[in-house]
XYZ file of C-alpha atoms in Angstrom:
562
model
C 15.631 1.349 4.546
C 16.948 -0.777 1.646
C 14.964 1.373 -0.794
C 16.226 4.562 0.872
C 19.853 3.426 0.640
C 19.381 2.463 -3.017
C 17.750 5.714 -4.085
C 20.113 7.952 -2.109
C 23.063 6.019 -3.481
C 21.774 6.508 -7.016
C 21.286 10.248 -6.471
C 24.687 10.697 -4.829
C 26.289 8.780 -7.673
C 24.779 11.329 -10.056
C 26.129 14.173 -7.935
C 29.632 12.721 -8.100
C 29.759 13.335 -11.864
C 29.127 17.057 -11.426
C 31.359 17.408 -8.361
C 34.456 15.764 -9.849
C 34.007 17.202 -13.339
C 33.235 20.685 -11.978
C 36.337 20.724 -9.791
C 38.621 19.160 -12.447
C 37.470 20.174 -15.929
C 35.718 23.370 -14.868
C 32.694 25.175 -16.234
C 33.113 23.610 -19.680
C 32.754 20.159 -18.153
C 29.622 21.140 -16.254
C 28.208 22.597 -19.457
C 28.870 19.320 -21.297
C 27.130 17.338 -18.556
C 24.139 19.668 -18.709
C 23.939 19.410 -22.503
C 24.324 15.614 -22.436
C 21.731 15.168 -19.691
C 18.783 14.796 -22.135
C 20.403 11.630 -23.540
C 20.137 10.012 -20.126
C 16.584 11.262 -19.809
C 15.521 9.634 -23.070
C 16.826 6.223 -22.032
C 15.541 6.698 -18.496
C 12.071 7.225 -19.919
C 12.173 3.977 -21.869
C 13.881 1.790 -19.277
C 12.084 2.958 -16.169
C 8.664 3.133 -17.825
C 9.007 -0.540 -18.714
C 10.645 -1.485 -15.395
C 8.338 0.334 -12.986
C 5.172 -0.529 -14.889
C 6.246 -4.123 -15.438
C 7.155 -4.618 -11.773
C 3.744 -3.286 -10.693
C 1.975 -5.800 -12.945
C 4.415 -8.485 -11.756
C 3.504 -7.753 -8.111
C -0.190 -7.803 -8.988
C 0.205 -11.145 -10.785
C 1.946 -12.679 -7.766
C -0.692 -11.297 -5.394
C -3.220 -13.311 -7.425
C -1.037 -16.432 -7.410
C -0.063 -16.180 -11.106
C 3.667 -16.911 -10.951
C 4.008 -17.981 -14.584
C 2.305 -14.818 -15.805
C 4.667 -12.751 -13.631
C 7.688 -14.331 -15.301
C 6.185 -13.733 -18.739
C 5.932 -10.052 -17.850
C 9.580 -9.959 -16.730
C 10.835 -11.738 -19.855
C 8.952 -9.415 -22.197
C 10.012 -6.263 -20.339
C 13.694 -7.245 -20.222
C 13.853 -8.059 -23.940
C 11.964 -4.946 -24.990
C 14.221 -2.737 -22.875
C 17.459 -4.262 -24.148
C 16.577 -4.344 -27.846
C 15.156 -0.801 -27.843
C 18.290 0.535 -26.161
C 20.586 -1.169 -28.652
C 18.614 0.149 -31.630
C 18.647 3.733 -30.377
C 22.352 3.538 -29.529
C 23.244 2.450 -33.057
C 21.154 5.255 -34.562
C 22.651 7.783 -32.136
C 26.234 6.843 -33.028
C 25.490 7.008 -36.757
C 23.917 10.459 -36.472
C 26.102 11.783 -33.646
C 26.829 15.246 -35.194
C 23.126 15.845 -35.731
C 22.380 14.740 -32.152
C 24.952 17.182 -30.757
C 23.546 20.031 -32.829
C 20.045 19.290 -31.569
C 21.282 19.254 -27.955
C 22.850 22.674 -28.402
C 26.545 21.749 -28.239
C 27.474 24.830 -30.234
C 29.975 25.029 -33.078
C 31.957 21.936 -34.164
C 35.621 22.135 -33.183
C 35.108 24.266 -30.075
C 36.053 23.065 -26.609
C 32.406 22.742 -25.603
C 31.620 20.661 -28.712
C 34.559 18.322 -28.146
C 33.613 17.708 -24.519
C 29.988 17.122 -25.469
C 30.995 14.731 -28.242
C 33.188 12.689 -25.891
C 30.443 12.542 -23.287
C 27.559 11.606 -25.591
C 29.589 8.997 -27.482
C 30.510 7.297 -24.196
C 26.874 7.425 -23.106
C 25.639 5.752 -26.281
C 28.281 3.020 -26.140
C 27.440 2.063 -22.555
C 23.661 2.571 -22.537
C 22.795 -1.152 -23.044
C 24.664 -1.930 -19.810
C 23.600 1.100 -17.780
C 19.900 0.884 -18.561
C 19.426 -2.832 -17.984
C 19.695 -2.019 -14.287
C 16.058 -0.896 -14.158
C 14.326 -4.232 -14.904
C 16.629 -6.156 -12.567
C 16.311 -3.704 -9.692
C 12.550 -3.198 -9.723
C 11.594 -6.822 -10.368
C 13.998 -8.232 -7.752
C 12.718 -5.642 -5.287
C 9.155 -6.889 -5.920
C 10.278 -10.527 -5.699
C 10.794 -10.309 -1.919
C 14.476 -9.450 -2.128
C 14.740 -5.688 -1.538
C 17.973 -6.161 0.388
C 19.789 -7.717 -2.579
C 18.371 -5.054 -4.901
C 19.610 -2.381 -2.501
C 23.033 -4.002 -2.116
C 23.411 -4.262 -5.892
C 22.455 -0.637 -6.500
C 24.469 0.778 -3.597
C 27.513 -1.222 -4.723
C 27.016 0.080 -8.247
C 26.875 3.676 -7.042
C 29.867 3.219 -4.724
C 31.930 1.930 -7.635
C 30.644 4.804 -9.750
C 31.801 7.372 -7.165
C 35.196 5.759 -6.535
C 36.065 5.280 -10.196
C 34.680 8.700 -11.024
C 37.535 10.043 -8.957
C 39.976 7.570 -10.522
C 38.998 8.208 -14.140
C 38.273 11.952 -13.982
C 40.760 13.205 -11.393
C 43.648 10.724 -11.309
C 43.647 9.526 -14.934
C 42.449 12.867 -16.386
C 39.955 11.198 -18.748
C 37.700 14.258 -18.758
C 33.925 14.167 -18.964
C 33.914 10.737 -20.627
C 35.526 9.297 -17.498
C 32.378 10.074 -15.520
C 30.391 7.919 -17.972
C 32.880 5.036 -17.872
C 32.657 4.898 -14.080
C 28.857 4.728 -14.280
C 29.044 1.923 -16.830
C 31.470 -0.048 -14.668
C 29.176 0.290 -11.657
C 26.193 -0.834 -13.740
C 28.040 -3.956 -14.905
C 28.814 -4.930 -11.304
C 25.177 -4.322 -10.354
C 23.997 -6.735 -13.046
C 26.433 -9.421 -11.863
C 25.177 -9.118 -8.270
C 21.542 -9.195 -9.443
C 22.066 -12.471 -11.296
C 22.717 -14.200 -7.947
C 19.015 -13.765 -7.171
C 18.182 -16.049 -10.093
C 20.923 -18.536 -9.265
C 19.705 -19.007 -5.674
C 16.066 -19.389 -6.838
C 14.653 -18.087 -3.560
C 11.953 -16.001 -5.189
C 9.542 -16.539 -8.060
C 11.561 -14.638 -10.663
C 13.171 -16.729 -13.405
C 14.944 -16.120 -16.719
C 12.539 -17.217 -19.432
C 12.122 -16.653 -23.155
C 8.340 -16.396 -23.506
C 6.503 -15.593 -26.693
C 6.817 -11.869 -27.290
C 3.628 -10.112 -26.250
C 3.452 -6.499 -27.497
C 0.341 -5.886 -25.401
C 2.239 -6.807 -22.214
C 5.088 -4.465 -23.099
C 2.681 -1.678 -24.048
C 0.699 -2.084 -20.825
C 3.873 -2.055 -18.716
C 5.152 1.028 -20.518
C 1.817 2.780 -20.136
C 1.660 2.103 -16.387
C 5.258 3.134 -15.748
C 5.169 6.093 -18.096
C 3.243 8.119 -15.515
C 6.426 8.049 -13.430
C 9.086 8.062 -16.144
C 7.512 10.775 -18.268
C 9.308 13.173 -15.945
C 12.500 12.497 -17.904
C 10.904 13.681 -21.142
C 9.570 16.723 -19.354
C 12.992 17.406 -17.859
C 14.498 17.181 -21.331
C 12.294 20.085 -22.446
C 12.458 22.150 -19.253
C 16.244 21.958 -18.968
C 16.679 23.156 -22.535
C 14.259 26.042 -21.947
C 15.679 27.019 -18.547
C 19.279 26.894 -19.765
C 18.449 29.358 -22.521
C 16.431 31.623 -20.210
C 19.187 31.741 -17.595
C 21.902 32.253 -20.190
C 19.987 35.328 -21.312
C 19.279 36.881 -17.909
C 22.371 35.882 -15.907
C 24.915 34.150 -18.143
C 26.916 31.030 -17.316
C 26.637 31.528 -13.549
C 22.852 31.237 -13.660
C 23.098 28.032 -15.715
C 25.680 26.619 -13.287
C 23.506 27.387 -10.243
C 20.472 25.897 -11.979
C 22.458 22.709 -12.523
C 23.274 22.592 -8.814
C 19.639 23.136 -7.791
C 18.556 20.479 -10.281
C 20.944 17.922 -8.751
C 19.908 18.846 -5.204
C 16.299 18.318 -6.293
C 17.224 14.825 -7.512
C 18.637 13.959 -4.079
C 15.469 15.195 -2.340
C 13.297 13.332 -4.846
C 15.263 10.121 -4.223
C 13.979 10.103 -0.633
C 10.380 10.084 -1.828
C 11.207 7.562 -4.539
C 12.443 5.243 -1.784
C 9.257 5.685 0.243
C 7.145 5.093 -2.843
C 9.090 1.991 -3.887
C 8.337 0.437 -0.493
C 4.730 1.641 -0.713
C 3.838 0.301 -4.156
C 4.195 -3.495 -3.746
C 2.543 -3.394 -0.313
C -0.412 -1.403 -1.641
C -0.618 -3.825 -4.589
C -0.725 -6.775 -2.173
C -3.361 -5.239 0.105
C -5.395 -3.991 -2.857
C -5.301 -7.482 -4.381
C -6.884 -8.926 -1.224
C -9.379 -6.012 -1.059
C -8.032 -4.936 2.327
C -8.717 -1.218 2.344
C -7.792 -0.683 6.006
C -4.246 -1.911 5.387
C -3.977 0.223 2.260
C -4.910 3.302 4.276
C -2.553 2.343 7.092
C 0.342 1.958 4.645
C -0.416 5.326 3.092
C -0.481 6.999 6.520
C 2.882 5.473 7.391
C 4.314 6.655 4.072
C 3.205 10.207 4.824
C 4.696 10.034 8.315
C 8.083 8.947 6.988
C 7.896 11.545 4.203
C 7.230 14.318 6.721
C 10.188 13.298 8.919
C 12.563 13.040 5.967
C 11.328 16.382 4.605
C 12.183 18.121 7.867
C 15.701 16.667 7.774
C 16.286 17.683 4.137
C 14.898 21.185 4.682
C 17.074 21.721 7.777
C 20.227 20.722 5.888
C 19.494 22.886 2.854
C 18.679 25.946 4.954
C 21.652 25.493 7.296
C 24.538 24.752 4.903
C 23.745 26.010 1.365
C 27.258 27.487 1.010
C 28.820 24.064 1.564
C 26.659 22.615 -1.174
C 27.727 25.321 -3.618
C 31.392 24.947 -2.646
C 31.248 21.200 -3.293
C 30.150 21.861 -6.882
C 33.058 24.180 -7.553
C 31.560 27.620 -6.848
C 34.205 29.780 -5.145
C 33.675 33.531 -5.503
C 31.420 35.593 -3.237
C 29.038 36.300 -6.104
C 28.744 32.610 -6.979
C 28.185 31.525 -3.370
C 25.622 34.280 -2.766
C 23.469 33.353 -5.767
C 23.793 29.629 -5.101
C 22.842 29.947 -1.417
C 19.734 31.990 -2.179
C 18.631 29.518 -4.860
C 19.064 26.485 -2.582
C 17.239 28.081 0.352
C 14.315 29.028 -1.886
C 14.241 25.494 -3.266
C 14.010 24.122 0.309
C 10.513 25.635 0.562
C 9.148 23.127 -1.951
C 10.532 19.963 -0.343
C 7.463 19.118 1.784
C 4.758 19.711 -0.874
C 6.960 17.847 -3.337
C 6.921 14.828 -1.026
C 3.128 14.840 -0.817
C 2.797 15.084 -4.592
C 5.267 12.256 -5.263
C 3.893 9.832 -2.675
C 0.344 10.321 -3.936
C 1.474 9.856 -7.535
C 3.067 6.485 -6.776
C 0.072 5.491 -4.659
C -2.393 6.186 -7.467
C -0.128 4.314 -9.845
C -0.199 1.214 -7.610
C -4.012 1.351 -7.596
C -4.123 1.575 -11.388
C -5.374 5.169 -11.339
C -3.121 6.050 -14.237
C -4.889 9.257 -15.253
C -4.325 10.853 -11.860
C -0.655 9.829 -11.941
C -0.236 11.345 -15.397
C -2.000 14.487 -14.243
C 0.292 15.035 -11.265
C 3.512 14.355 -13.143
C 2.480 16.470 -16.095
C 1.580 19.431 -13.918
C 4.698 19.188 -11.730
C 7.349 18.385 -14.276
C 6.090 20.201 -17.328
C 3.083 22.528 -17.296
C 3.683 24.458 -14.074
C 7.472 24.210 -14.375
C 7.471 25.851 -17.783
C 4.720 28.302 -16.872
C 6.391 29.650 -13.742
C 9.910 29.613 -15.211
C 8.766 31.695 -18.194
C 6.808 34.117 -16.005
C 9.276 34.495 -13.134
C 12.345 34.812 -15.364
C 10.981 38.188 -16.480
C 11.651 39.463 -12.957
C 15.309 38.482 -12.981
C 17.367 35.532 -11.842
C 16.520 35.845 -8.129
C 12.798 35.659 -8.846
C 13.368 32.712 -11.200
C 14.407 30.438 -8.291
C 10.833 30.566 -6.966
C 9.824 28.316 -9.880
C 10.216 25.134 -7.808
C 8.076 26.190 -4.799
C 5.401 27.697 -7.042
C 5.049 24.613 -9.224
C 4.814 22.203 -6.245
C 2.249 24.287 -4.356
C 0.188 24.801 -7.518
C 0.208 21.040 -8.213
C -0.846 20.241 -4.661
C -3.661 22.792 -4.902
C -4.936 21.202 -8.124
C -4.785 17.749 -6.480
C -6.829 19.008 -3.521
C -9.486 20.480 -5.813
C -9.542 17.369 -8.032
C -9.943 14.978 -5.092
C -12.539 17.239 -3.473
C -14.640 16.986 -6.625
C -14.168 13.187 -6.717
C -14.997 12.990 -3.014
C -12.004 10.870 -2.069
C -8.227 10.962 -1.583
C -7.676 7.207 -1.476
C -9.962 6.177 -4.393
C -10.974 2.991 -2.576
C -14.380 1.457 -3.208
C -16.352 1.792 0.019
C -18.629 -1.202 -0.687
C -17.418 -3.951 1.669
C -20.626 -5.971 1.712
C -19.300 -8.709 -0.582
C -15.898 -9.058 1.076
C -15.309 -11.187 4.165
C -12.477 -10.124 6.451
C -11.273 -11.462 9.799
C -8.257 -10.698 11.971
C -7.017 -13.680 13.996
C -4.782 -13.080 17.001
C -2.652 -16.187 17.542
C -3.115 -15.898 21.326
C -6.884 -15.877 21.454
C -8.307 -16.712 18.028
C -11.405 -18.920 17.952
C -11.123 -20.836 14.685
C -14.465 -22.538 15.256
C -16.268 -19.202 15.351
C -14.409 -18.041 12.249
C -15.439 -21.201 10.371
C -19.066 -20.581 11.228
C -18.788 -16.975 10.059
C -17.198 -18.100 6.785
C -19.896 -20.727 6.228
C -22.655 -18.187 6.861
C -20.943 -15.657 4.588
C -20.672 -18.142 1.703
C -24.304 -19.112 2.082
C -25.249 -15.452 1.716
C -23.113 -15.386 -1.430
C -25.139 -18.344 -2.824
C -22.092 -20.628 -2.923
C -22.773 -24.315 -3.605
C -22.431 -26.845 -0.763
C -19.185 -28.311 -2.097
C -17.592 -24.894 -2.331
C -18.733 -24.007 1.190
C -17.298 -27.268 2.500
C -13.874 -26.834 0.917
C -13.664 -23.127 1.798
C -14.417 -23.751 5.475
C -12.024 -26.706 5.536
C -9.367 -24.479 3.938
C -9.841 -21.880 6.653
C -9.727 -24.502 9.400
C -6.719 -26.439 8.118
C -4.581 -23.637 6.703
C -5.090 -21.198 9.574
C -4.782 -24.026 12.075
C -1.510 -25.319 10.696
C -0.084 -21.777 10.556
C -0.933 -21.218 14.209
C 0.499 -24.549 15.303
C 3.639 -24.618 13.128
C 4.577 -21.067 12.066
C 4.629 -18.982 15.227
C 7.652 -19.564 17.442
C 5.892 -17.621 20.204
C 2.281 -16.780 20.969
C 2.593 -13.309 19.497
C 1.349 -13.114 15.918
C -1.654 -12.625 13.667
C -3.409 -13.979 10.603
C -5.381 -11.708 8.294
C -8.065 -13.675 6.458
C -9.911 -12.147 3.489
C -12.355 -13.874 1.151
C -13.166 -12.289 -2.212
C -15.982 -13.599 -4.476
C -15.666 -13.581 -8.265
C -18.180 -13.318 -11.073
C -17.399 -16.866 -12.286
C -18.701 -18.284 -8.999
C -15.306 -19.018 -7.437
C -13.952 -17.394 -4.290
C -10.379 -16.547 -3.379
C -9.032 -16.916 0.143
C -6.205 -14.530 1.014
C -4.316 -15.637 4.120
C -1.579 -13.304 5.365
C 0.453 -13.735 8.550
C 3.472 -12.148 10.214
C 5.274 -15.368 11.143
C 8.708 -16.299 9.901
C 8.827 -17.738 6.392
C 6.377 -20.621 6.331
C 4.587 -22.302 3.420
C 1.855 -24.710 4.642
C 1.871 -26.541 1.308
C 5.492 -27.602 1.806
C 5.019 -29.369 5.142
C 6.819 -32.694 5.461
C 4.393 -35.604 5.145
C 6.821 -37.884 7.040
C 5.299 -36.603 10.301
C 1.899 -38.120 9.453
C 1.007 -41.142 11.575
C -2.562 -42.419 11.754
C -1.706 -44.830 14.571
C -0.151 -42.155 16.769
C -2.531 -39.423 15.649
C 0.249 -37.025 14.632
C 0.444 -34.776 11.595
C -3.242 -35.145 10.787
C -3.491 -31.404 10.100
C -0.995 -31.873 7.288
C -3.401 -34.301 5.598
C -6.029 -31.557 5.478
C -3.597 -29.100 3.914
C -2.571 -31.649 1.277
C -6.224 -32.316 0.444
C -6.889 -28.605 -0.004
C -3.902 -28.338 -2.297
C -5.225 -31.134 -4.489
C -8.769 -29.751 -4.672
C -8.067 -26.020 -5.031
C -8.370 -24.441 -8.474
C -5.334 -22.249 -7.711
C -2.962 -21.892 -4.795
C 0.078 -19.690 -4.355
C 2.456 -18.794 -1.527
C 4.710 -15.767 -1.368
C 6.720 -14.004 1.328
C 7.184 -10.249 1.091
C 7.964 -7.300 3.373
C 7.924 -9.327 6.584
C 4.745 -11.326 6.039
C 3.602 -14.518 4.304
C 0.769 -14.365 1.798
C -1.178 -17.414 0.721
C -3.796 -17.373 -2.043
C -6.246 -20.270 -2.420
C -9.037 -20.256 -4.995
C -11.942 -22.674 -4.627
């Protein structure tokens, strides 16, 4: 729900620009927004590639107990994002006339040119503030604080909407006012996000590590599979605007802008689902727990299906209201807009499947498949069907969205059929030990024997077997006796062997926040026989090669390497 509120708020904030400008400035204002949209897409590509990819590697680092490495990733991503934005802004302001010509702003001195110039200049001036939101949002979300991330982003978008009305409607600041409101909201979002670092509840910290180009490049590469859509949209919007201007004039371009913004709202629903999916899949994948990965994916599809039905019902039932909100008034305008929106509604469900699977493959590190899906959806099939269908007139053109989504889903089905899998999970479980402990009836003694027998099969040395079984006994025992306020809970134990001869114990439970390694030693009394379990936990902490505790998404995860 926090992710859903954040993503919907972001999408609605984007709609507010078009709604207020369209109803105040008119068609010229909407044209300026459409022409200036590629500027946002360029910076979106950079910022969100780094942010999404970096947060995935951050979550993976934490799942392996590498807190310091996670903070190195954050520091490198934040610096790279900020410095790149500043450099491009300076170049954009210096060469502003050339930028406007490239975007298609028309002839200098015209009303369209002046509106575009005001809009793009405001964008470039405020980009360093607006596009620092990405690293803060995604990393805080992965640092077990999705509620704060959601509050920050929803507050930002609320301020954007309110001051959009103030700047554009009340103060008559024109198209630039819509940018100023977005910048103000972004500044407030950054201030709220900083409280996460001040409270120090998570693992995330402000650091100034040595700059590592390979870390930045890897983060960008991982996130680019998602953010490349902005580059693709840059091309497709330019092409579609010209096609529609030829076959239907300004009305076709205006309706396309409306459909494009409606598509962003629908996509935000699946972005929210995927943002909740990714860190959980990363956690389960890190502990080699394929059953939980599959369960999470099934739940994601269930939520996607329900949300798709809701979105489709709204678009089919009230398309005229949507068009009216964007400033369309005449019968001709409402008729074309309603048809376009209803046709778009047909692609909502297959779009959800494509997006969820793309984010899922990204979380698994299957970058090629993610690139393939995004490239087909946002570029290849979009351009192909828009060029072909536009020959049949504007009404046939609107079928571009359904055709591209269905074609992408068909390719994915064929591709996965040839690979023999949809989940891409290694089916070899022979080297992984897994046990599910119900707090009401778990037999720790039996589990210890199973672990000991498992490690013997793995040719572990006697010392390693001793400490691993003691770790299972003491850690699981202290969780059961101290963490659960009632008898209703579970512990998921997974043991993963490594090539260097060490083994990692992943202990995950659904109790309230509880870190066994932070138990108070004051309760230990040898005379009274109390707190002896704490001694065992402290010994494990001192002997383990690595240990790490983290709470995320309603469960505690503990990683111990011996």
